[in-house]
Short mmCIF file of C-alpha atoms and ligand atoms in Angstrom, two decimals:
data_model
loop_
_atom_site.label_atom_id
_atom_site.label_comp_id
_atom_site.label_asym_id
_atom_site.label_seq_id
_atom_site.Cartn_x
_atom_site.Cartn_y
_atom_site.Cartn_z
CA ILE A 1 85.60 87.42 149.04
CA ARG A 2 86.47 90.95 150.11
CA VAL A 3 84.26 92.57 152.81
CA THR A 4 84.27 96.33 153.38
CA PHE A 5 82.29 98.11 156.14
CA THR A 6 81.27 101.74 155.78
CA PRO A 7 79.67 103.41 158.81
CA ILE A 8 76.73 105.75 158.16
CA HIS A 9 76.88 109.00 160.14
CA ARG A 10 74.04 111.41 160.92
CA ARG A 11 75.07 114.78 162.25
CA GLU A 12 72.45 114.71 165.01
CA THR A 13 72.55 111.09 166.10
CA GLY A 14 76.08 109.88 165.30
CA ILE A 15 76.51 106.43 163.75
CA VAL A 16 73.17 105.01 162.69
CA GLY A 17 74.26 101.98 160.73
CA THR A 18 76.87 100.23 158.65
CA ILE A 19 76.96 99.23 155.02
CA ALA A 20 78.70 95.93 154.40
CA VAL A 21 79.88 95.24 150.85
CA LEU A 22 80.74 91.67 149.91
CA GLN A 23 82.81 91.46 146.76
CA ASP A 24 83.91 88.38 144.90
CA VAL A 25 87.52 89.12 144.09
CA THR A 26 88.60 85.67 142.98
CA GLU A 27 87.65 86.26 139.32
CA GLN A 28 89.30 89.65 139.39
CA GLU A 29 92.46 88.26 140.94
CA LYS A 30 92.61 85.42 138.44
CA LEU A 31 92.33 87.90 135.57
CA GLU A 32 95.02 90.07 137.10
CA ALA A 33 97.31 87.05 137.56
CA SER A 34 96.85 85.89 133.99
CA ARG A 35 97.49 89.42 132.74
CA ARG A 36 100.74 89.54 134.71
CA GLU A 37 101.75 86.13 133.38
CA PHE A 38 101.03 87.29 129.83
CA VAL A 39 103.19 90.41 130.18
CA ALA A 40 106.01 88.33 131.70
CA ASN A 41 105.77 85.87 128.81
CA VAL A 42 105.81 88.58 126.15
CA SER A 43 108.82 90.25 127.76
CA HIS A 44 110.68 86.99 127.95
CA GLU A 45 109.85 86.00 124.37
CA LEU A 46 111.09 89.36 123.09
CA ARG A 47 114.13 89.48 125.32
CA THR A 48 115.53 86.15 124.14
CA PRO A 49 116.00 87.11 120.46
CA LEU A 50 117.15 90.60 121.44
CA THR A 51 119.91 89.20 123.64
CA THR A 52 121.06 86.95 120.80
CA ILE A 53 121.02 89.84 118.32
CA LYS A 54 123.03 91.98 120.71
CA SER A 55 125.74 89.40 121.29
CA TYR A 56 126.09 88.59 117.60
CA THR A 57 126.39 92.27 116.59
CA GLU A 58 129.02 92.68 119.31
CA ALA A 59 130.93 89.69 117.95
CA LEU A 60 130.78 91.21 114.45
CA GLU A 61 132.11 94.48 115.79
CA ASP A 62 134.86 92.68 117.67
CA GLY A 63 136.32 91.23 114.50
CA ALA A 64 134.07 88.40 113.30
CA MET A 65 133.38 90.58 110.26
CA GLU A 66 136.97 90.13 109.09
CA ASP A 67 136.25 86.49 108.39
CA PRO A 68 133.66 86.75 105.60
CA GLU A 69 132.33 83.24 106.12
CA LEU A 70 131.84 83.77 109.85
CA GLY A 71 130.48 87.26 109.22
CA LEU A 72 127.78 85.90 106.91
CA LYS A 73 126.90 83.17 109.37
CA PHE A 74 126.43 85.69 112.17
CA ALA A 75 124.40 87.99 109.92
CA SER A 76 122.07 85.12 109.13
CA VAL A 77 121.59 84.38 112.85
CA ILE A 78 120.66 88.03 113.36
CA GLN A 79 118.21 87.84 110.48
CA ASN A 80 116.57 84.70 111.88
CA GLN A 81 116.11 86.29 115.27
CA THR A 82 114.67 89.43 113.72
CA ASP A 83 112.22 87.32 111.70
CA ARG A 84 111.20 85.60 114.89
CA MET A 85 110.51 88.92 116.60
CA ILE A 86 108.46 90.09 113.63
CA ARG A 87 106.39 86.89 113.74
CA LEU A 88 105.83 87.34 117.44
CA VAL A 89 104.80 90.98 117.21
CA THR A 90 102.51 90.24 114.24
CA ASP A 91 100.82 87.47 116.24
CA LEU A 92 100.48 89.71 119.29
CA LEU A 93 98.89 92.49 117.24
CA HIS A 94 96.49 90.01 115.71
CA LEU A 95 95.52 88.71 119.17
CA SER A 96 95.04 92.20 120.52
CA ARG A 97 92.75 93.11 117.61
CA LEU A 98 90.73 89.95 118.25
CA ASP A 99 90.59 90.77 121.99
CA SER A 100 89.35 94.29 121.46
CA LYS A 101 86.65 93.04 119.08
CA GLU A 102 87.96 95.78 116.84
CA ALA A 103 88.36 93.26 114.09
CA GLN A 104 85.02 93.16 112.34
CA LEU A 105 84.55 89.91 110.51
CA ARG A 106 84.24 90.40 106.78
CA LYS A 107 82.10 87.43 105.98
CA GLN A 108 81.56 86.03 102.53
CA MET A 109 80.12 82.85 101.10
CA THR A 110 83.12 80.54 100.81
CA PRO A 111 83.30 77.19 99.00
CA VAL A 112 84.71 74.70 101.51
CA LEU A 113 86.37 72.30 99.08
CA GLU A 114 88.23 75.10 97.32
CA MET A 115 89.31 76.64 100.64
CA LEU A 116 90.78 73.34 101.86
CA GLU A 117 92.48 72.63 98.52
CA ASP A 118 94.07 76.07 98.73
CA VAL A 119 95.55 75.39 102.19
CA ALA A 120 97.16 72.19 100.95
CA ASP A 121 98.49 74.13 97.94
CA ARG A 122 100.07 76.77 100.17
CA PHE A 123 102.04 74.06 101.95
CA SER A 124 102.72 71.84 98.94
CA PHE A 125 106.36 72.84 98.58
CA GLN A 126 107.14 72.18 102.24
CA MET A 127 105.21 68.92 102.15
CA GLN A 128 107.09 67.73 99.10
CA GLU A 129 110.41 68.56 100.76
CA ARG A 130 109.51 66.49 103.78
CA GLY A 131 107.72 63.68 101.98
CA ILE A 132 104.45 64.39 103.78
CA LYS A 133 101.31 63.26 102.01
CA PRO A 134 98.06 65.17 102.35
CA THR A 135 94.58 63.72 101.98
CA LEU A 136 91.32 65.59 101.69
CA PHE A 137 87.82 64.31 102.31
CA VAL A 138 84.76 66.49 101.93
CA ALA A 139 81.51 64.75 102.87
CA ASN A 140 78.34 64.81 100.81
CA GLY A 141 76.29 67.92 101.33
CA VAL A 142 79.21 70.16 102.29
CA ASP A 143 79.12 73.17 100.00
CA SER A 144 79.75 76.74 101.12
CA VAL A 145 80.03 78.49 104.45
CA TRP A 146 79.49 82.14 105.49
CA ILE A 147 82.84 83.16 107.02
CA ASP A 148 85.65 85.69 107.05
CA ARG A 149 87.85 83.86 104.58
CA ASP A 150 91.11 85.60 105.56
CA GLN A 151 90.62 84.80 109.23
CA ILE A 152 89.64 81.17 108.68
CA ASP A 153 92.60 80.82 106.30
CA GLN A 154 94.74 81.94 109.23
CA VAL A 155 93.18 79.23 111.42
CA LEU A 156 93.83 76.61 108.74
CA ASP A 157 97.39 77.83 108.19
CA ASN A 158 98.14 77.70 111.93
CA LEU A 159 96.75 74.18 112.25
CA PHE A 160 98.39 72.95 109.07
CA SER A 161 101.76 74.40 109.98
CA ASN A 162 101.54 72.73 113.41
CA ALA A 163 100.72 69.43 111.75
CA MET A 164 103.79 69.92 109.52
CA LYS A 165 106.08 71.02 112.35
CA TYR A 166 105.24 68.16 114.65
CA THR A 167 105.04 65.37 112.09
CA PRO A 168 108.22 63.55 111.06
CA GLU A 169 109.19 62.96 107.45
CA ASP A 170 106.92 60.71 105.39
CA GLY A 171 103.93 61.35 107.61
CA THR A 172 100.38 62.09 106.54
CA ILE A 173 98.07 65.03 107.12
CA ALA A 174 94.39 64.37 106.58
CA MET A 175 91.83 67.16 106.21
CA GLU A 176 88.16 66.43 106.51
CA ALA A 177 84.96 68.44 106.32
CA ARG A 178 81.54 67.19 107.31
CA ILE A 179 78.20 68.48 108.54
CA MET A 180 77.17 67.80 112.14
CA GLU A 181 73.62 67.22 113.34
CA ASP A 182 73.36 70.70 114.82
CA LYS A 183 73.85 72.39 111.42
CA MET A 184 77.51 73.10 112.10
CA LEU A 185 80.29 72.51 109.64
CA ALA A 186 83.15 70.56 111.23
CA ILE A 187 86.63 70.79 109.75
CA SER A 188 89.38 68.60 111.12
CA LEU A 189 93.08 68.16 110.55
CA GLN A 190 94.70 64.95 111.61
CA ASP A 191 98.39 64.18 111.60
CA ASN A 192 100.36 61.10 112.60
CA GLY A 193 103.13 63.03 114.30
CA ILE A 194 104.67 63.19 117.76
CA GLY A 195 101.41 63.89 119.60
CA ILE A 196 100.91 65.75 122.88
CA PRO A 197 101.24 64.28 126.39
CA ARG A 198 97.92 63.94 128.22
CA LYS A 199 98.98 66.29 131.03
CA ASP A 200 99.46 69.19 128.59
CA LEU A 201 96.16 68.82 126.73
CA ASP A 202 94.11 71.03 129.07
CA ARG A 203 96.38 74.02 128.65
CA ILE A 204 97.36 73.70 125.01
CA PHE A 205 95.14 76.60 123.80
CA GLU A 206 96.63 79.03 126.34
CA ARG A 207 98.81 81.85 125.09
CA PHE A 208 102.48 80.84 124.98
CA TYR A 209 101.77 77.35 126.28
CA ARG A 210 103.99 74.80 124.56
CA VAL A 211 104.83 71.20 125.31
CA ASP A 212 108.49 71.80 124.59
CA LYS A 213 109.52 75.45 124.44
CA ALA A 214 112.94 74.86 122.92
CA ARG A 215 111.55 72.59 120.23
CA SER A 216 108.72 74.95 119.35
CA ARG A 217 111.13 77.91 119.05
CA ASN A 218 113.50 75.92 116.86
CA MET A 219 110.58 75.20 114.58
CA GLY A 220 109.83 78.91 114.40
CA GLY A 221 106.77 78.72 116.65
CA THR A 222 105.56 81.65 118.73
CA GLY A 223 103.33 79.64 121.07
CA LEU A 224 100.37 81.76 119.97
CA GLY A 225 99.09 79.80 116.96
CA LEU A 226 96.43 77.77 118.74
CA SER A 227 95.20 80.68 120.87
CA ILE A 228 94.77 82.83 117.76
CA ALA A 229 92.91 79.97 116.07
CA ARG A 230 90.59 79.66 119.07
CA GLU A 231 89.79 83.39 119.16
CA ILE A 232 88.94 83.43 115.45
CA VAL A 233 86.75 80.33 115.66
CA ARG A 234 84.92 81.73 118.71
CA ALA A 235 84.34 85.06 116.94
CA HIS A 236 82.55 83.02 114.25
CA GLY A 237 80.36 81.31 116.84
CA GLY A 238 82.18 77.98 116.58
CA THR A 239 84.26 75.79 118.87
CA ILE A 240 87.68 74.19 118.58
CA SER A 241 88.98 71.05 120.26
CA LEU A 242 92.07 68.90 120.14
CA GLN A 243 92.60 65.20 120.67
CA SER A 244 96.03 63.71 120.79
CA GLU A 245 97.86 60.53 121.60
CA LEU A 246 101.53 60.79 122.46
CA GLY A 247 103.58 59.19 119.71
CA SER A 248 100.70 58.50 117.36
CA GLY A 249 99.26 61.84 116.32
CA THR A 250 96.98 64.80 116.84
CA ARG A 251 93.55 65.74 115.56
CA VAL A 252 92.18 69.26 115.78
CA THR A 253 88.53 69.89 114.94
CA PHE A 254 86.78 73.22 114.67
CA THR A 255 83.16 73.98 113.91
CA LEU A 256 81.49 76.86 112.09
CA PRO A 257 77.78 77.68 111.94
CA LEU A 258 76.26 76.86 108.58
CA GLN A 259 74.01 79.80 108.06
CA GLU A 260 72.73 81.64 105.07
CA GLN A 261 74.18 84.94 103.91
CA GLY A 262 73.09 87.77 106.22
CA GLY A 263 71.57 85.31 108.61
CA ASP A 264 73.80 86.26 111.51
CA GLY A 265 72.39 89.69 112.14
CA ARG A 266 75.59 91.53 111.33
P1 ADP B 1 103.64 76.94 118.43
O1 ADP B 1 103.92 78.23 117.75
O2 ADP B 1 104.62 76.61 119.51
O3 ADP B 1 103.42 75.82 117.48
P2 ADP B 1 100.80 76.72 119.06
O4 ADP B 1 99.93 77.58 119.92
O5 ADP B 1 100.45 76.61 117.62
O6 ADP B 1 102.29 77.25 119.25
O7 ADP B 1 100.84 75.27 119.69
C1 ADP B 1 101.12 75.14 121.07
C2 ADP B 1 101.87 73.85 121.34
O8 ADP B 1 101.02 72.74 121.09
C3 ADP B 1 103.08 73.61 120.45
O9 ADP B 1 104.23 74.23 120.97
C4 ADP B 1 103.20 72.10 120.49
O10 ADP B 1 103.89 71.71 121.65
C5 ADP B 1 101.76 71.63 120.61
N1 ADP B 1 101.16 71.24 119.30
C6 ADP B 1 100.31 71.98 118.54
N2 ADP B 1 99.91 71.30 117.45
C7 ADP B 1 100.52 70.10 117.50
C8 ADP B 1 100.53 68.94 116.67
N3 ADP B 1 99.80 68.87 115.52
N4 ADP B 1 101.27 67.86 117.08
C9 ADP B 1 101.99 67.91 118.22
N5 ADP B 1 102.03 68.98 119.05
C10 ADP B 1 101.32 70.06 118.70
#
C-alpha cells in the first residue's frame, strides 16, 4: 500500500489539515511486472531466430555458397527461422487483437459434429504420417452452437496440434463433445502422450510458458497456443482447463454457452 500525505493550506490560517491517500499498488505492480516479463520474452523469442539468420547469412557470404549442397542447407535453416518468426508475430498480433477487444466475434450457428470432423481432416495427413489414430464421440443431444467459427477453429487447431506434437508415434487423440448440466457445451481433446509435470500445470496457460523450451521450439511451438485458446474461449463466455499425468497423457476441456441465435445481446 502506498500512502501519500498532502497538507491543506489556507492563506489566513496556515496548515489546516492533511489529506492522506491510501493506494493499493500491489495489483498495479503485478501488472507492471508481468508486462515487463512479456516484453522480455518477446524480445528473446525474436532475437534467437534473428541471431541464427545473421550467422547463417554470414557463413553463406564467407564462402558456404560455393558448396551448393551446404549452401542449400544453410538457406533452408534461414527459411525455417523466418517461418518461426512469422508464426510468432502472427500469434502476437492475434493476442493483441484479443486483448484490445478489437476483435468482434462473428458468431454463427455451427454444427458441432461437422466442426470436429473438419479439425481431424485438417490434421489427417500428419496423423497418417505418424500413425496416430483419432476418435470422435459426440453425445446425444449435441447439435449446433452459436460461435465465431474461425476463432473456435483456431482453438481446436492449437489444441490438436499440441496433442500431435506431444504424442509419440502410434498414439491416439480422442475428441469428445457433450452437454453439461449448466447448458454449456463441453469439448475435450485427450491424448496419450508425454503429459505435463504437476508443478507446471498452474502456469501452463501463461504466455510463453513451456515445460521444455527447447523441445517446444524444435516442434515449431511459439509458447502462445494455449494462451490464445484461453482468450478466445473466454471471449465466448466459456472456460478452459487442462488435466495431465506425466507419461500417460493430457486432456484439455473447454466449454461454450449453448444459446440460441441472437441470445447473447450482441
Ligand atoms: P507451444 O507452442 O510451446 O506448444 P502452448 O501454449 O500451446 O505452446 O503450450 C504450452 C506448453 O504446454 C507446451 O510447450 C508444452 O510444454 C505443454 N503442452 C501443451 N499441450 C500439451 C500436450 N497435449 N501434451 C503435453 N504437453 C503439452
